[in-house]
């Protein structure tokens, strides 16, 4: 029980330290109509933390994931105009995990034996 309490406290200390090191930024461009919401390291324009981008126009598409010191990391998801996941890519492992129009069996590594 003490371990879980310690882990819980440590998690929130790390989370609060992360919040103090970053600041939320929202960018909106006019052509094409793009909205980005992300975090940067304080005092810089280096993306660090959650990222979400939406492109509005004839169709609406979006993407979300995380940055670590300006580098995409972890699993990113890309959404179609209906909000359904179109692609899922793991930037940490450099691996396509899911693509809507490709059968899942084609995404599995080939076994040469």
CSV table of C-alpha atoms in Angstrom, one decimal:
chain,number,residue,atom,x,y,z
A,1,UNK,CA,0.0,0.0,0.0
A,2,UNK,CA,2.9,2.4,0.8
A,3,UNK,CA,4.3,1.7,-2.7
A,4,UNK,CA,1.1,2.8,-4.4
A,5,UNK,CA,0.9,5.9,-2.3
A,6,UNK,CA,4.5,6.8,-3.1
A,7,UNK,CA,3.9,6.1,-6.8
A,8,UNK,CA,0.8,8.2,-6.8
A,9,UNK,CA,2.5,11.2,-5.2
A,10,UNK,CA,5.5,10.8,-7.5
A,11,UNK,CA,3.2,10.8,-10.5
A,12,UNK,CA,1.6,14.1,-9.5
A,13,UNK,CA,5.0,15.7,-8.7
A,14,UNK,CA,6.2,14.8,-12.2
A,15,UNK,CA,3.0,16.1,-13.7
A,16,UNK,CA,3.1,19.4,-11.8
A,17,UNK,CA,6.8,19.8,-12.8
A,18,UNK,CA,5.9,19.2,-16.4
A,19,UNK,CA,3.1,21.9,-16.2
A,20,UNK,CA,5.6,24.4,-14.8
A,21,UNK,CA,8.1,23.8,-17.6
A,22,UNK,CA,5.6,24.3,-20.5
A,23,UNK,CA,3.1,26.8,-21.6
A,24,UNK,CA,0.0,26.2,-23.8
A,25,UNK,CA,0.0,27.8,-27.3
A,26,UNK,CA,-2.8,28.1,-29.8
A,27,UNK,CA,-2.1,29.0,-33.4
A,28,UNK,CA,-4.7,29.7,-36.1
A,29,UNK,CA,-3.8,30.4,-39.7
A,30,UNK,CA,-6.2,31.9,-42.3
A,31,UNK,CA,-5.2,30.0,-45.5
A,32,UNK,CA,-5.7,27.1,-45.2
A,33,UNK,CA,-7.8,27.3,-42.0
A,34,UNK,CA,-5.6,25.4,-39.5
A,35,UNK,CA,-5.8,25.4,-35.8
A,36,UNK,CA,-3.0,24.0,-33.6
A,37,UNK,CA,-3.0,23.6,-29.9
A,38,UNK,CA,0.2,22.5,-28.3
A,39,UNK,CA,2.7,23.1,-25.5
A,40,UNK,CA,6.1,24.6,-25.7
A,41,UNK,CA,9.0,24.7,-23.3
A,42,UNK,CA,8.8,28.0,-21.4
A,43,UNK,CA,10.8,30.8,-23.0
A,44,UNK,CA,11.2,28.8,-26.3
A,45,UNK,CA,9.1,27.7,-29.2
A,46,UNK,CA,10.1,24.1,-28.8
A,47,UNK,CA,7.1,21.8,-28.8
A,48,UNK,CA,6.9,19.6,-25.7
A,49,UNK,CA,3.8,17.7,-24.6
A,50,UNK,CA,0.4,17.2,-26.0
A,51,UNK,CA,-0.3,18.4,-29.6
A,52,UNK,CA,-3.5,18.7,-31.6
A,53,UNK,CA,-3.9,20.1,-35.1
A,54,UNK,CA,-7.2,20.5,-37.0
A,55,UNK,CA,-7.5,21.6,-40.7
A,56,UNK,CA,-10.9,23.0,-41.6
A,57,UNK,CA,-12.0,23.5,-45.2
A,58,UNK,CA,-13.9,21.3,-47.7
A,59,UNK,CA,-13.1,18.5,-45.3
A,60,UNK,CA,-12.0,18.5,-41.7
A,61,UNK,CA,-9.0,16.4,-40.8
A,62,UNK,CA,-7.0,16.3,-37.6
A,63,UNK,CA,-4.0,14.7,-35.8
A,64,UNK,CA,-3.0,14.4,-32.2
A,65,UNK,CA,0.1,13.1,-30.4
A,66,UNK,CA,3.0,14.2,-28.2
A,67,UNK,CA,6.3,16.0,-28.6
A,68,UNK,CA,9.4,15.5,-26.5
A,69,UNK,CA,11.8,18.4,-26.9
A,70,UNK,CA,10.6,19.2,-30.5
A,71,UNK,CA,10.5,15.6,-31.7
A,72,UNK,CA,7.3,13.6,-32.3
A,73,UNK,CA,7.2,10.7,-29.9
A,74,UNK,CA,4.8,7.8,-29.0
A,75,UNK,CA,1.6,7.0,-30.8
A,76,UNK,CA,0.1,9.6,-33.1
A,77,UNK,CA,-3.4,9.3,-34.5
A,78,UNK,CA,-4.7,10.9,-37.7
A,79,UNK,CA,-8.5,11.4,-38.2
A,80,UNK,CA,-10.6,11.6,-41.3
A,81,UNK,CA,-13.5,14.1,-41.9
A,82,UNK,CA,-15.9,11.9,-39.9
A,83,UNK,CA,-13.6,11.8,-36.9
A,84,UNK,CA,-12.6,8.2,-37.4
A,85,UNK,CA,-9.0,7.1,-37.0
A,86,UNK,CA,-7.4,6.9,-40.4
A,87,UNK,CA,-3.8,6.2,-39.4
A,88,UNK,CA,-2.0,5.3,-36.2
A,89,UNK,CA,1.8,5.6,-36.1
A,90,UNK,CA,4.3,4.9,-33.3
A,91,UNK,CA,7.1,7.5,-33.7
A,92,UNK,CA,9.1,5.9,-30.9
A,93,UNK,CA,9.3,2.6,-32.7
A,94,UNK,CA,9.0,4.1,-36.3
A,95,UNK,CA,6.1,1.7,-37.0
A,96,UNK,CA,2.7,2.0,-38.7
A,97,UNK,CA,0.2,0.4,-36.3
A,98,UNK,CA,-3.0,1.0,-38.2
A,99,UNK,CA,-4.2,2.3,-41.6
A,100,UNK,CA,-7.9,2.3,-42.3
A,101,UNK,CA,-7.7,1.1,-45.9
A,102,UNK,CA,-5.1,-1.6,-45.4
A,103,UNK,CA,-6.0,-5.0,-44.0
A,104,UNK,CA,-4.4,-5.5,-40.6
A,105,UNK,CA,-2.6,-8.7,-41.8
A,106,UNK,CA,-0.6,-6.6,-44.2
A,107,UNK,CA,0.7,-4.5,-41.3
A,108,UNK,CA,2.2,-7.5,-39.5
A,109,UNK,CA,5.8,-8.3,-40.1
A,110,UNK,CA,6.4,-11.1,-42.6
A,111,UNK,CA,7.6,-14.4,-41.2
A,112,UNK,CA,10.3,-15.8,-43.6
A,113,UNK,CA,9.7,-19.3,-42.2
